[in-house]
């Protein structure tokens, strides 16, 4: 990978090279090149600097498990939430946990978007993988409404658990599409199908 200062140094070297070649005898104090020759050489050097950077090239981004660890941790932590919402006697505790989660509903979607923007250069926000995390977060928050307004029936408990499991599947879909090759990610995906 080329260091940005090296690219800048190469750009300036090209600028000087083109500048000197644009004058008929090189640069001496007695010959002053025209402004047009200088601007032309600057334009050529500016156009050539991306070519130098791409010719040397940088390695393409390879996703690793550390890049998606926070989203994976969310998915794993939902197992505890599913246990709480499955038992109506623990709904008060689950509701306070969900209230804390709902304070920043954009955290996980922004994290997912930032991860995706490492591989998708334009409009990472519209990437379907980011949409899965958006939907997972909305589904998790919807559990709070269900248990706050519910009476604790078995059907409500089952619905709350089903929503948590749906969020886990969506997180698994994100992880599957992330390109991360890791045993922990593979296990999570297999466990939440």
Short mmCIF file of N, CA and C in Angstrom, two decimals:
data_model
loop_
_atom_site.label_atom_id
_atom_site.label_comp_id
_atom_site.label_asym_id
_atom_site.label_seq_id
_atom_site.Cartn_x
_atom_site.Cartn_y
_atom_site.Cartn_z
N UNK A 1 0.84 -1.18 0.00
CA UNK A 1 0.00 0.00 0.00
C UNK A 1 0.88 1.24 0.00
N UNK A 2 0.56 2.19 -0.84
CA UNK A 2 1.37 3.39 -0.95
C UNK A 2 0.94 4.38 0.13
N UNK A 3 1.92 4.95 0.77
CA UNK A 3 1.68 5.97 1.77
C UNK A 3 1.31 7.26 1.04
N UNK A 4 0.28 8.00 1.54
CA UNK A 4 -0.13 9.22 0.84
C UNK A 4 1.02 10.21 0.60
N UNK A 5 1.98 10.32 1.51
CA UNK A 5 3.08 11.25 1.31
C UNK A 5 3.97 10.80 0.15
N UNK A 6 4.07 9.50 -0.06
CA UNK A 6 4.85 8.99 -1.19
C UNK A 6 4.17 9.36 -2.50
N UNK A 7 2.85 9.24 -2.54
CA UNK A 7 2.10 9.62 -3.74
C UNK A 7 2.29 11.10 -4.02
N UNK A 8 2.24 11.92 -2.96
CA UNK A 8 2.43 13.35 -3.12
C UNK A 8 3.84 13.65 -3.63
N UNK A 9 4.83 12.98 -3.09
CA UNK A 9 6.21 13.18 -3.53
C UNK A 9 6.37 12.79 -4.99
N UNK A 10 5.76 11.67 -5.39
CA UNK A 10 5.83 11.24 -6.79
C UNK A 10 5.13 12.23 -7.70
N UNK A 11 4.02 12.82 -7.22
CA UNK A 11 3.30 13.81 -8.01
C UNK A 11 4.17 15.03 -8.26
N UNK A 12 4.84 15.49 -7.19
CA UNK A 12 5.72 16.64 -7.35
C UNK A 12 6.91 16.32 -8.27
N UNK A 13 7.43 15.12 -8.16
CA UNK A 13 8.54 14.72 -9.03
C UNK A 13 8.08 14.74 -10.49
N UNK A 14 6.88 14.23 -10.74
CA UNK A 14 6.35 14.26 -12.11
C UNK A 14 6.13 15.69 -12.58
N UNK A 15 5.66 16.55 -11.68
CA UNK A 15 5.43 17.95 -12.02
C UNK A 15 6.74 18.59 -12.46
N UNK A 16 7.80 18.39 -11.69
CA UNK A 16 9.10 18.96 -12.04
C UNK A 16 9.59 18.37 -13.36
N UNK A 17 9.44 17.06 -13.53
CA UNK A 17 9.89 16.40 -14.75
C UNK A 17 9.17 16.97 -15.98
N UNK A 18 7.85 17.08 -15.90
CA UNK A 18 7.10 17.63 -17.02
C UNK A 18 7.39 19.11 -17.22
N UNK A 19 7.63 19.81 -16.14
CA UNK A 19 7.93 21.23 -16.22
C UNK A 19 9.25 21.44 -16.97
N UNK A 20 10.24 20.64 -16.58
CA UNK A 20 11.54 20.78 -17.23
C UNK A 20 11.48 20.33 -18.68
N UNK A 21 10.70 19.31 -18.96
CA UNK A 21 10.63 18.83 -20.35
C UNK A 21 9.81 19.76 -21.23
N UNK A 22 8.98 20.62 -20.63
CA UNK A 22 8.16 21.51 -21.45
C UNK A 22 8.95 22.72 -21.93
N UNK A 23 10.08 23.01 -21.29
CA UNK A 23 10.93 24.10 -21.76
C UNK A 23 11.93 23.53 -22.75
N UNK A 24 12.38 24.34 -23.65
CA UNK A 24 13.25 23.83 -24.70
C UNK A 24 14.65 23.48 -24.21
N UNK A 25 15.17 24.18 -23.24
CA UNK A 25 16.53 23.95 -22.78
C UNK A 25 16.60 23.61 -21.31
N UNK A 26 15.47 23.30 -20.66
CA UNK A 26 15.49 23.09 -19.22
C UNK A 26 15.41 24.42 -18.50
N UNK A 27 15.52 24.41 -17.25
CA UNK A 27 15.39 25.62 -16.47
C UNK A 27 16.77 26.18 -16.12
N UNK A 28 16.97 27.39 -16.51
CA UNK A 28 18.15 28.14 -16.10
C UNK A 28 17.66 29.53 -15.73
N UNK A 29 18.43 30.24 -14.94
CA UNK A 29 17.98 31.58 -14.56
C UNK A 29 17.74 32.50 -15.75
N UNK A 30 18.41 32.28 -16.85
CA UNK A 30 18.25 33.17 -18.00
C UNK A 30 17.02 32.83 -18.83
N UNK A 31 16.50 31.60 -18.73
CA UNK A 31 15.31 31.23 -19.49
C UNK A 31 14.16 31.05 -18.51
N UNK A 32 13.15 31.84 -18.69
CA UNK A 32 11.97 31.70 -17.84
C UNK A 32 10.85 31.16 -18.70
N UNK A 33 10.33 30.00 -18.33
CA UNK A 33 9.26 29.41 -19.15
C UNK A 33 7.98 30.22 -19.01
N UNK A 34 7.13 30.05 -19.98
CA UNK A 34 5.87 30.78 -19.94
C UNK A 34 4.94 30.20 -18.88
N UNK A 35 4.00 31.01 -18.49
CA UNK A 35 2.99 30.58 -17.52
C UNK A 35 2.20 29.40 -18.07
N UNK A 36 1.91 29.43 -19.37
CA UNK A 36 1.15 28.36 -20.01
C UNK A 36 1.90 27.03 -19.93
N UNK A 37 3.21 27.04 -20.13
CA UNK A 37 4.00 25.81 -20.05
C UNK A 37 3.95 25.24 -18.64
N UNK A 38 4.02 26.14 -17.66
CA UNK A 38 3.97 25.67 -16.27
C UNK A 38 2.60 25.06 -15.95
N UNK A 39 1.52 25.72 -16.37
CA UNK A 39 0.17 25.22 -16.10
C UNK A 39 -0.05 23.89 -16.82
N UNK A 40 0.42 23.78 -18.05
CA UNK A 40 0.28 22.52 -18.78
C UNK A 40 1.00 21.39 -18.07
N UNK A 41 2.20 21.68 -17.58
CA UNK A 41 2.93 20.62 -16.88
C UNK A 41 2.26 20.26 -15.57
N UNK A 42 1.66 21.23 -14.90
CA UNK A 42 0.94 20.94 -13.66
C UNK A 42 -0.29 20.08 -13.94
N UNK A 43 -0.98 20.36 -15.01
CA UNK A 43 -2.17 19.58 -15.37
C UNK A 43 -1.77 18.14 -15.71
N UNK A 44 -0.71 17.99 -16.46
CA UNK A 44 -0.26 16.65 -16.83
C UNK A 44 0.18 15.88 -15.60
N UNK A 45 0.94 16.54 -14.70
CA UNK A 45 1.40 15.86 -13.48
C UNK A 45 0.21 15.51 -12.58
N UNK A 46 -0.76 16.40 -12.50
CA UNK A 46 -1.94 16.12 -11.69
C UNK A 46 -2.73 14.96 -12.24
N UNK A 47 -2.80 14.87 -13.54
CA UNK A 47 -3.52 13.76 -14.15
C UNK A 47 -2.75 12.46 -14.02
N UNK A 48 -1.43 12.55 -13.96
CA UNK A 48 -0.61 11.35 -13.88
C UNK A 48 -0.51 10.79 -12.47
N UNK A 49 -0.70 11.62 -11.44
CA UNK A 49 -0.52 11.14 -10.07
C UNK A 49 -1.48 10.03 -9.68
N UNK A 50 -2.76 10.06 -10.09
CA UNK A 50 -3.59 8.89 -9.79
C UNK A 50 -3.11 7.64 -10.51
N UNK A 51 -2.52 7.83 -11.69
CA UNK A 51 -2.00 6.67 -12.41
C UNK A 51 -0.84 6.04 -11.65
N UNK A 52 -0.01 6.87 -11.05
CA UNK A 52 1.10 6.36 -10.27
C UNK A 52 0.56 5.60 -9.07
N UNK A 53 -0.43 6.17 -8.40
CA UNK A 53 -1.00 5.51 -7.22
C UNK A 53 -1.66 4.19 -7.60
N UNK A 54 -2.38 4.17 -8.71
CA UNK A 54 -3.06 2.93 -9.08
C UNK A 54 -2.10 1.91 -9.67
N UNK A 55 -1.02 2.39 -10.28
CA UNK A 55 -0.05 1.45 -10.82
C UNK A 55 0.63 0.70 -9.69
N UNK A 56 0.98 1.41 -8.65
CA UNK A 56 1.59 0.74 -7.50
C UNK A 56 0.51 -0.06 -6.78
N UNK A 57 -0.70 0.47 -6.79
CA UNK A 57 -1.86 -0.24 -6.26
C UNK A 57 -1.82 -0.50 -4.78
N UNK A 58 -2.99 -0.64 -4.23
CA UNK A 58 -3.09 -1.03 -2.84
C UNK A 58 -3.93 -2.29 -2.79
N UNK A 59 -3.68 -3.07 -1.79
CA UNK A 59 -4.41 -4.32 -1.67
C UNK A 59 -5.89 -4.04 -1.43
N UNK A 60 -6.77 -4.82 -2.03
CA UNK A 60 -8.19 -4.62 -1.78
C UNK A 60 -8.52 -4.98 -0.32
N UNK A 61 -9.56 -4.37 0.19
CA UNK A 61 -9.98 -4.59 1.57
C UNK A 61 -10.46 -6.03 1.74
N UNK A 62 -9.98 -6.68 2.77
CA UNK A 62 -10.41 -8.04 3.10
C UNK A 62 -11.11 -7.96 4.46
N UNK A 63 -12.42 -8.22 4.49
CA UNK A 63 -13.15 -8.13 5.76
C UNK A 63 -12.63 -9.15 6.77
N UNK A 64 -12.56 -8.73 8.02
CA UNK A 64 -12.18 -9.68 9.07
C UNK A 64 -13.18 -9.61 10.21
N UNK A 65 -13.11 -10.57 11.09
CA UNK A 65 -14.11 -10.73 12.14
C UNK A 65 -14.13 -9.53 13.10
N UNK A 66 -13.01 -8.88 13.30
CA UNK A 66 -12.97 -7.72 14.19
C UNK A 66 -13.83 -6.58 13.65
N UNK A 67 -13.98 -6.51 12.33
CA UNK A 67 -14.77 -5.45 11.72
C UNK A 67 -16.27 -5.60 11.96
N UNK A 68 -16.73 -6.80 12.24
CA UNK A 68 -18.16 -7.03 12.46
C UNK A 68 -18.44 -7.53 13.88
N UNK A 69 -17.46 -7.43 14.74
CA UNK A 69 -17.57 -7.97 16.09
C UNK A 69 -18.74 -7.36 16.86
N UNK A 70 -18.94 -6.07 16.72
CA UNK A 70 -20.01 -5.40 17.47
C UNK A 70 -21.38 -5.91 17.03
N UNK A 71 -21.57 -6.08 15.75
CA UNK A 71 -22.86 -6.59 15.26
C UNK A 71 -23.04 -8.05 15.66
N UNK A 72 -21.97 -8.82 15.60
CA UNK A 72 -22.04 -10.21 16.05
C UNK A 72 -22.37 -10.31 17.53
N UNK A 73 -21.78 -9.42 18.33
CA UNK A 73 -22.06 -9.41 19.76
C UNK A 73 -23.52 -9.07 20.03
N UNK A 74 -24.08 -8.15 19.25
CA UNK A 74 -25.51 -7.84 19.38
C UNK A 74 -26.33 -9.09 19.13
N UNK A 75 -26.01 -9.81 18.06
CA UNK A 75 -26.77 -11.02 17.75
C UNK A 75 -26.70 -12.05 18.85
N UNK A 76 -25.51 -12.23 19.43
CA UNK A 76 -25.35 -13.20 20.52
C UNK A 76 -26.09 -12.75 21.77
N UNK A 77 -26.05 -11.46 22.07
CA UNK A 77 -26.72 -10.95 23.27
C UNK A 77 -28.24 -11.08 23.19
N UNK A 78 -28.74 -11.22 21.98
CA UNK A 78 -30.19 -11.37 21.83
C UNK A 78 -30.70 -12.71 22.37
N UNK A 79 -29.81 -13.68 22.56
CA UNK A 79 -30.23 -14.94 23.19
C UNK A 79 -30.74 -14.68 24.61
N UNK A 80 -30.04 -13.81 25.35
CA UNK A 80 -30.48 -13.46 26.71
C UNK A 80 -31.79 -12.69 26.69
N UNK A 81 -31.92 -11.80 25.70
CA UNK A 81 -33.17 -11.04 25.59
C UNK A 81 -34.33 -11.98 25.27
N UNK A 82 -34.11 -12.95 24.41
CA UNK A 82 -35.18 -13.91 24.08
C UNK A 82 -35.63 -14.66 25.32
N UNK A 83 -34.68 -15.02 26.18
CA UNK A 83 -35.04 -15.72 27.42
C UNK A 83 -35.87 -14.81 28.33
N UNK A 84 -35.52 -13.54 28.39
CA UNK A 84 -36.27 -12.60 29.24
C UNK A 84 -37.68 -12.34 28.72
N UNK A 85 -37.80 -12.11 27.42
CA UNK A 85 -39.13 -11.79 26.89
C UNK A 85 -40.01 -13.03 26.80
N UNK A 86 -39.41 -14.21 26.87
CA UNK A 86 -40.19 -15.45 26.88
C UNK A 86 -40.82 -15.73 28.22
N UNK A 87 -40.40 -15.00 29.24
CA UNK A 87 -40.94 -15.16 30.60
C UNK A 87 -41.54 -13.82 31.02
N UNK A 88 -42.86 -13.77 31.11
CA UNK A 88 -43.52 -12.48 31.38
C UNK A 88 -43.13 -11.90 32.74
N UNK A 89 -42.63 -12.71 33.67
CA UNK A 89 -42.21 -12.17 34.97
C UNK A 89 -40.93 -11.35 34.84
N UNK A 90 -40.22 -11.48 33.72
CA UNK A 90 -38.99 -10.72 33.51
C UNK A 90 -39.17 -9.56 32.53
N UNK A 91 -40.41 -9.27 32.18
CA UNK A 91 -40.67 -8.22 31.20
C UNK A 91 -40.23 -6.84 31.67
N UNK A 92 -40.31 -6.56 32.95
CA UNK A 92 -39.88 -5.25 33.46
C UNK A 92 -38.39 -5.02 33.21
N UNK A 93 -37.60 -6.03 33.50
CA UNK A 93 -36.16 -5.95 33.25
C UNK A 93 -35.87 -5.85 31.76
N UNK A 94 -36.57 -6.64 30.97
CA UNK A 94 -36.39 -6.61 29.52
C UNK A 94 -36.78 -5.24 28.95
N UNK A 95 -37.85 -4.67 29.49
CA UNK A 95 -38.30 -3.36 29.01
C UNK A 95 -37.26 -2.28 29.28
N UNK A 96 -36.64 -2.32 30.47
CA UNK A 96 -35.61 -1.31 30.76
C UNK A 96 -34.37 -1.51 29.87
N UNK A 97 -34.01 -2.76 29.60
CA UNK A 97 -32.90 -3.03 28.69
C UNK A 97 -33.21 -2.53 27.28
N UNK A 98 -34.42 -2.77 26.83
CA UNK A 98 -34.82 -2.32 25.50
C UNK A 98 -34.91 -0.80 25.41
N UNK A 99 -35.32 -0.16 26.51
CA UNK A 99 -35.36 1.30 26.53
C UNK A 99 -33.95 1.87 26.35
N UNK A 100 -32.99 1.25 27.01
CA UNK A 100 -31.60 1.67 26.86
C UNK A 100 -31.13 1.46 25.41
N UNK A 101 -31.49 0.33 24.83
CA UNK A 101 -31.12 0.02 23.45
C UNK A 101 -31.73 1.03 22.48
N UNK A 102 -32.98 1.43 22.75
CA UNK A 102 -33.71 2.31 21.84
C UNK A 102 -33.24 3.77 21.90
N UNK A 103 -32.39 4.10 22.87
CA UNK A 103 -31.91 5.48 22.97
C UNK A 103 -31.08 5.88 21.76
N UNK A 104 -30.39 4.95 21.17
CA UNK A 104 -29.58 5.24 19.99
C UNK A 104 -29.87 4.21 18.90
N UNK A 105 -31.02 4.35 18.24
CA UNK A 105 -31.40 3.35 17.24
C UNK A 105 -30.53 3.38 15.98
N UNK A 106 -29.71 4.40 15.81
CA UNK A 106 -28.89 4.50 14.61
C UNK A 106 -27.48 3.93 14.79
N UNK A 107 -27.12 3.53 16.01
CA UNK A 107 -25.76 3.06 16.25
C UNK A 107 -25.40 1.87 15.37
N UNK A 108 -26.18 0.81 15.41
CA UNK A 108 -25.86 -0.39 14.64
C UNK A 108 -26.00 -0.19 13.13
N UNK A 109 -27.05 0.51 12.66
CA UNK A 109 -27.10 0.78 11.22
C UNK A 109 -25.91 1.63 10.73
N UNK A 110 -25.49 2.60 11.53
CA UNK A 110 -24.32 3.40 11.14
C UNK A 110 -23.06 2.55 11.14
N UNK A 111 -22.94 1.68 12.11
CA UNK A 111 -21.78 0.79 12.18
C UNK A 111 -21.76 -0.12 10.94
N UNK A 112 -22.92 -0.65 10.59
CA UNK A 112 -23.02 -1.51 9.41
C UNK A 112 -22.69 -0.73 8.14
N UNK A 113 -23.21 0.49 8.04
CA UNK A 113 -22.94 1.32 6.86
C UNK A 113 -21.44 1.61 6.75
N UNK A 114 -20.80 1.92 7.86
CA UNK A 114 -19.36 2.19 7.83
C UNK A 114 -18.58 0.95 7.40
N UNK A 115 -19.01 -0.20 7.86
CA UNK A 115 -18.35 -1.44 7.44
C UNK A 115 -18.53 -1.66 5.95
N UNK A 116 -19.75 -1.51 5.47
CA UNK A 116 -20.05 -1.75 4.05
C UNK A 116 -19.34 -0.73 3.17
N UNK A 117 -19.16 0.49 3.66
CA UNK A 117 -18.51 1.52 2.84
C UNK A 117 -17.04 1.20 2.58
N UNK A 118 -16.48 0.24 3.29
CA UNK A 118 -15.11 -0.18 3.01
C UNK A 118 -15.01 -0.97 1.71
N UNK A 119 -16.12 -1.58 1.30
CA UNK A 119 -16.11 -2.37 0.07
C UNK A 119 -16.99 -1.77 -1.02
N UNK A 120 -17.99 -1.02 -0.64
CA UNK A 120 -18.90 -0.39 -1.60
C UNK A 120 -18.57 1.09 -1.62
N UNK A 121 -18.13 1.59 -2.76
CA UNK A 121 -17.65 2.97 -2.82
C UNK A 121 -18.78 4.00 -2.85
N UNK A 122 -19.91 3.66 -3.43
CA UNK A 122 -20.99 4.63 -3.56
C UNK A 122 -22.27 4.10 -2.92
N UNK A 123 -22.90 4.94 -2.12
CA UNK A 123 -24.22 4.69 -1.56
C UNK A 123 -24.29 3.42 -0.72
N UNK A 124 -23.41 3.33 0.26
CA UNK A 124 -23.43 2.18 1.17
C UNK A 124 -24.73 2.14 1.96
N UNK A 125 -25.34 3.30 2.16
CA UNK A 125 -26.60 3.37 2.90
C UNK A 125 -27.69 2.54 2.24
N UNK A 126 -27.68 2.47 0.92
CA UNK A 126 -28.71 1.73 0.18
C UNK A 126 -28.38 0.24 0.03
N UNK A 127 -27.24 -0.19 0.52
CA UNK A 127 -26.86 -1.60 0.41
C UNK A 127 -27.86 -2.46 1.19
N UNK A 128 -28.32 -3.57 0.63
CA UNK A 128 -29.31 -4.40 1.31
C UNK A 128 -28.83 -4.96 2.65
N UNK A 129 -27.53 -5.11 2.81
CA UNK A 129 -27.00 -5.62 4.09
C UNK A 129 -27.22 -4.60 5.20
N UNK A 130 -27.08 -3.31 4.88
CA UNK A 130 -27.36 -2.26 5.87
C UNK A 130 -28.86 -2.26 6.18
N UNK A 131 -29.67 -2.50 5.16
CA UNK A 131 -31.12 -2.58 5.37
C UNK A 131 -31.50 -3.70 6.33
N UNK A 132 -30.76 -4.80 6.29
CA UNK A 132 -31.04 -5.91 7.21
C UNK A 132 -30.77 -5.50 8.66
N UNK A 133 -29.71 -4.73 8.88
CA UNK A 133 -29.42 -4.28 10.24
C UNK A 133 -30.45 -3.24 10.67
N UNK A 134 -30.86 -2.36 9.76
CA UNK A 134 -31.94 -1.41 10.08
C UNK A 134 -33.20 -2.15 10.52
N UNK A 135 -33.57 -3.15 9.76
CA UNK A 135 -34.77 -3.91 10.08
C UNK A 135 -34.61 -4.68 11.38
N UNK A 136 -33.43 -5.23 11.63
CA UNK A 136 -33.18 -5.96 12.88
C UNK A 136 -33.35 -5.02 14.08
N UNK A 137 -32.80 -3.81 13.98
CA UNK A 137 -32.92 -2.85 15.08
C UNK A 137 -34.37 -2.46 15.31
N UNK A 138 -35.10 -2.20 14.24
CA UNK A 138 -36.52 -1.84 14.37
C UNK A 138 -37.32 -3.00 14.97
N UNK A 139 -36.97 -4.21 14.59
CA UNK A 139 -37.66 -5.39 15.13
C UNK A 139 -37.39 -5.53 16.62
N UNK A 140 -36.15 -5.29 17.04
CA UNK A 140 -35.80 -5.37 18.46
C UNK A 140 -36.56 -4.31 19.25
N UNK A 141 -36.61 -3.10 18.72
CA UNK A 141 -37.32 -2.02 19.41
C UNK A 141 -38.81 -2.31 19.48
N UNK A 142 -39.34 -2.98 18.47
CA UNK A 142 -40.78 -3.30 18.48
C UNK A 142 -41.14 -4.26 19.61
N UNK A 143 -40.15 -5.02 20.08
CA UNK A 143 -40.41 -5.93 21.20
C UNK A 143 -40.77 -5.13 22.45
N UNK A 144 -40.15 -3.99 22.63
CA UNK A 144 -40.45 -3.14 23.80
C UNK A 144 -41.92 -2.72 23.79
N UNK A 145 -42.41 -2.29 22.65
CA UNK A 145 -43.82 -1.90 22.55
C UNK A 145 -44.73 -3.08 22.88
N UNK A 146 -44.38 -4.24 22.39
CA UNK A 146 -45.19 -5.44 22.63
C UNK A 146 -45.26 -5.76 24.12
N UNK A 147 -44.12 -5.74 24.80
CA UNK A 147 -44.15 -6.14 26.21
C UNK A 147 -44.66 -5.01 27.11
N UNK A 148 -44.49 -3.75 26.69
CA UNK A 148 -45.02 -2.64 27.50
C UNK A 148 -46.54 -2.57 27.43
N UNK A 149 -47.09 -2.90 26.27
CA UNK A 149 -48.54 -2.83 26.09
C UNK A 149 -49.23 -4.17 26.34
N UNK A 150 -48.44 -5.22 26.45
CA UNK A 150 -49.01 -6.56 26.60
C UNK A 150 -49.42 -6.87 28.03
N UNK A 151 -50.11 -7.99 28.17
CA UNK A 151 -50.59 -8.43 29.48
C UNK A 151 -49.83 -9.65 29.98
N UNK A 152 -48.90 -10.16 29.17
CA UNK A 152 -48.09 -11.30 29.60
C UNK A 152 -48.65 -12.65 29.24
N UNK A 153 -49.52 -12.71 28.25
CA UNK A 153 -50.08 -14.00 27.84
C UNK A 153 -49.00 -14.82 27.14
N UNK A 154 -49.28 -16.11 27.03
CA UNK A 154 -48.33 -17.00 26.35
C UNK A 154 -48.15 -16.59 24.89
N UNK A 155 -49.22 -16.17 24.24
CA UNK A 155 -49.14 -15.75 22.84
C UNK A 155 -48.25 -14.52 22.69
N UNK A 156 -48.33 -13.59 23.64
CA UNK A 156 -47.48 -12.40 23.59
C UNK A 156 -46.01 -12.77 23.84
N UNK A 157 -45.79 -13.68 24.75
CA UNK A 157 -44.42 -14.15 25.02
C UNK A 157 -43.83 -14.80 23.77
N UNK A 158 -44.62 -15.64 23.11
CA UNK A 158 -44.15 -16.31 21.90
C UNK A 158 -43.87 -15.30 20.78
N UNK A 159 -44.73 -14.29 20.66
CA UNK A 159 -44.53 -13.26 19.64
C UNK A 159 -43.26 -12.46 19.92
N UNK A 160 -43.02 -12.12 21.18
CA UNK A 160 -41.82 -11.37 21.55
C UNK A 160 -40.57 -12.18 21.23
N UNK A 161 -40.57 -13.46 21.56
CA UNK A 161 -39.42 -14.32 21.25
C UNK A 161 -39.25 -14.44 19.74
N UNK A 162 -40.34 -14.56 19.01
CA UNK A 162 -40.26 -14.68 17.55
C UNK A 162 -39.64 -13.43 16.93
N UNK A 163 -39.96 -12.25 17.49
CA UNK A 163 -39.37 -11.02 16.96
C UNK A 163 -37.86 -10.97 17.23
N UNK A 164 -37.47 -11.40 18.41
CA UNK A 164 -36.04 -11.42 18.73
C UNK A 164 -35.31 -12.39 17.79
N UNK A 165 -35.91 -13.56 17.58
CA UNK A 165 -35.29 -14.55 16.67
C UNK A 165 -35.22 -14.02 15.24
N UNK A 166 -36.23 -13.27 14.82
CA UNK A 166 -36.22 -12.67 13.48
C UNK A 166 -35.05 -11.70 13.36
N UNK A 167 -34.83 -10.90 14.40
CA UNK A 167 -33.69 -9.97 14.39
C UNK A 167 -32.37 -10.73 14.31
N UNK A 168 -32.28 -11.86 15.01
CA UNK A 168 -31.06 -12.65 14.95
C UNK A 168 -30.82 -13.21 13.55
N UNK A 169 -31.88 -13.61 12.88
CA UNK A 169 -31.75 -14.12 11.51
C UNK A 169 -31.28 -13.00 10.58
N UNK A 170 -31.83 -11.80 10.76
CA UNK A 170 -31.41 -10.66 9.94
C UNK A 170 -29.93 -10.34 10.17
N UNK A 171 -29.50 -10.40 11.42
CA UNK A 171 -28.09 -10.17 11.72
C UNK A 171 -27.24 -11.27 11.07
N UNK A 172 -27.72 -12.50 11.12
CA UNK A 172 -27.02 -13.60 10.45
C UNK A 172 -26.91 -13.37 8.95
N UNK A 173 -27.97 -12.84 8.34
CA UNK A 173 -27.93 -12.54 6.91
C UNK A 173 -26.88 -11.47 6.61
N UNK A 174 -26.81 -10.46 7.48
CA UNK A 174 -25.78 -9.43 7.32
C UNK A 174 -24.39 -10.05 7.40
N UNK A 175 -24.18 -10.87 8.42
CA UNK A 175 -22.87 -11.49 8.61
C UNK A 175 -22.50 -12.40 7.44
N UNK A 176 -23.49 -13.11 6.93
CA UNK A 176 -23.24 -13.99 5.79
C UNK A 176 -22.81 -13.19 4.56
N UNK A 177 -23.44 -12.04 4.36
CA UNK A 177 -23.11 -11.20 3.22
C UNK A 177 -21.90 -10.31 3.44
N UNK A 178 -21.34 -10.34 4.64
CA UNK A 178 -20.23 -9.44 4.96
C UNK A 178 -18.92 -9.86 4.31
N UNK A 179 -18.80 -11.11 3.96
CA UNK A 179 -17.55 -11.58 3.38
C UNK A 179 -16.52 -12.01 4.41
N UNK A 180 -16.90 -11.98 5.68
CA UNK A 180 -15.98 -12.38 6.74
C UNK A 180 -15.91 -13.90 6.78
N UNK A 181 -14.70 -14.41 6.71
CA UNK A 181 -14.47 -15.86 6.77
C UNK A 181 -13.90 -16.18 8.14
N UNK A 182 -14.77 -16.63 9.04
CA UNK A 182 -14.34 -16.94 10.40
C UNK A 182 -15.27 -18.00 10.96
N UNK A 183 -14.73 -18.88 11.76
CA UNK A 183 -15.51 -19.97 12.34
C UNK A 183 -16.64 -19.45 13.23
N UNK A 184 -16.38 -18.39 13.98
CA UNK A 184 -17.41 -17.84 14.88
C UNK A 184 -18.59 -17.30 14.10
N UNK A 185 -18.30 -16.64 12.99
CA UNK A 185 -19.38 -16.11 12.15
C UNK A 185 -20.17 -17.26 11.54
N UNK A 186 -19.48 -18.27 11.07
CA UNK A 186 -20.15 -19.43 10.48
C UNK A 186 -21.04 -20.13 11.50
N UNK A 187 -20.57 -20.27 12.73
CA UNK A 187 -21.37 -20.89 13.79
C UNK A 187 -22.62 -20.07 14.09
N UNK A 188 -22.45 -18.74 14.16
CA UNK A 188 -23.61 -17.88 14.44
C UNK A 188 -24.65 -18.05 13.34
N UNK A 189 -24.22 -17.99 12.10
CA UNK A 189 -25.14 -18.09 10.97
C UNK A 189 -25.88 -19.42 11.02
N UNK A 190 -25.16 -20.51 11.28
CA UNK A 190 -25.78 -21.84 11.34
C UNK A 190 -26.77 -21.95 12.49
N UNK A 191 -26.46 -21.32 13.60
CA UNK A 191 -27.33 -21.40 14.79
C UNK A 191 -28.59 -20.54 14.66
N UNK A 192 -28.60 -19.59 13.77
CA UNK A 192 -29.73 -18.66 13.69
C UNK A 192 -30.36 -18.65 12.30
N UNK A 193 -30.58 -19.82 11.77
CA UNK A 193 -31.28 -19.97 10.49
C UNK A 193 -32.73 -20.23 10.73
#
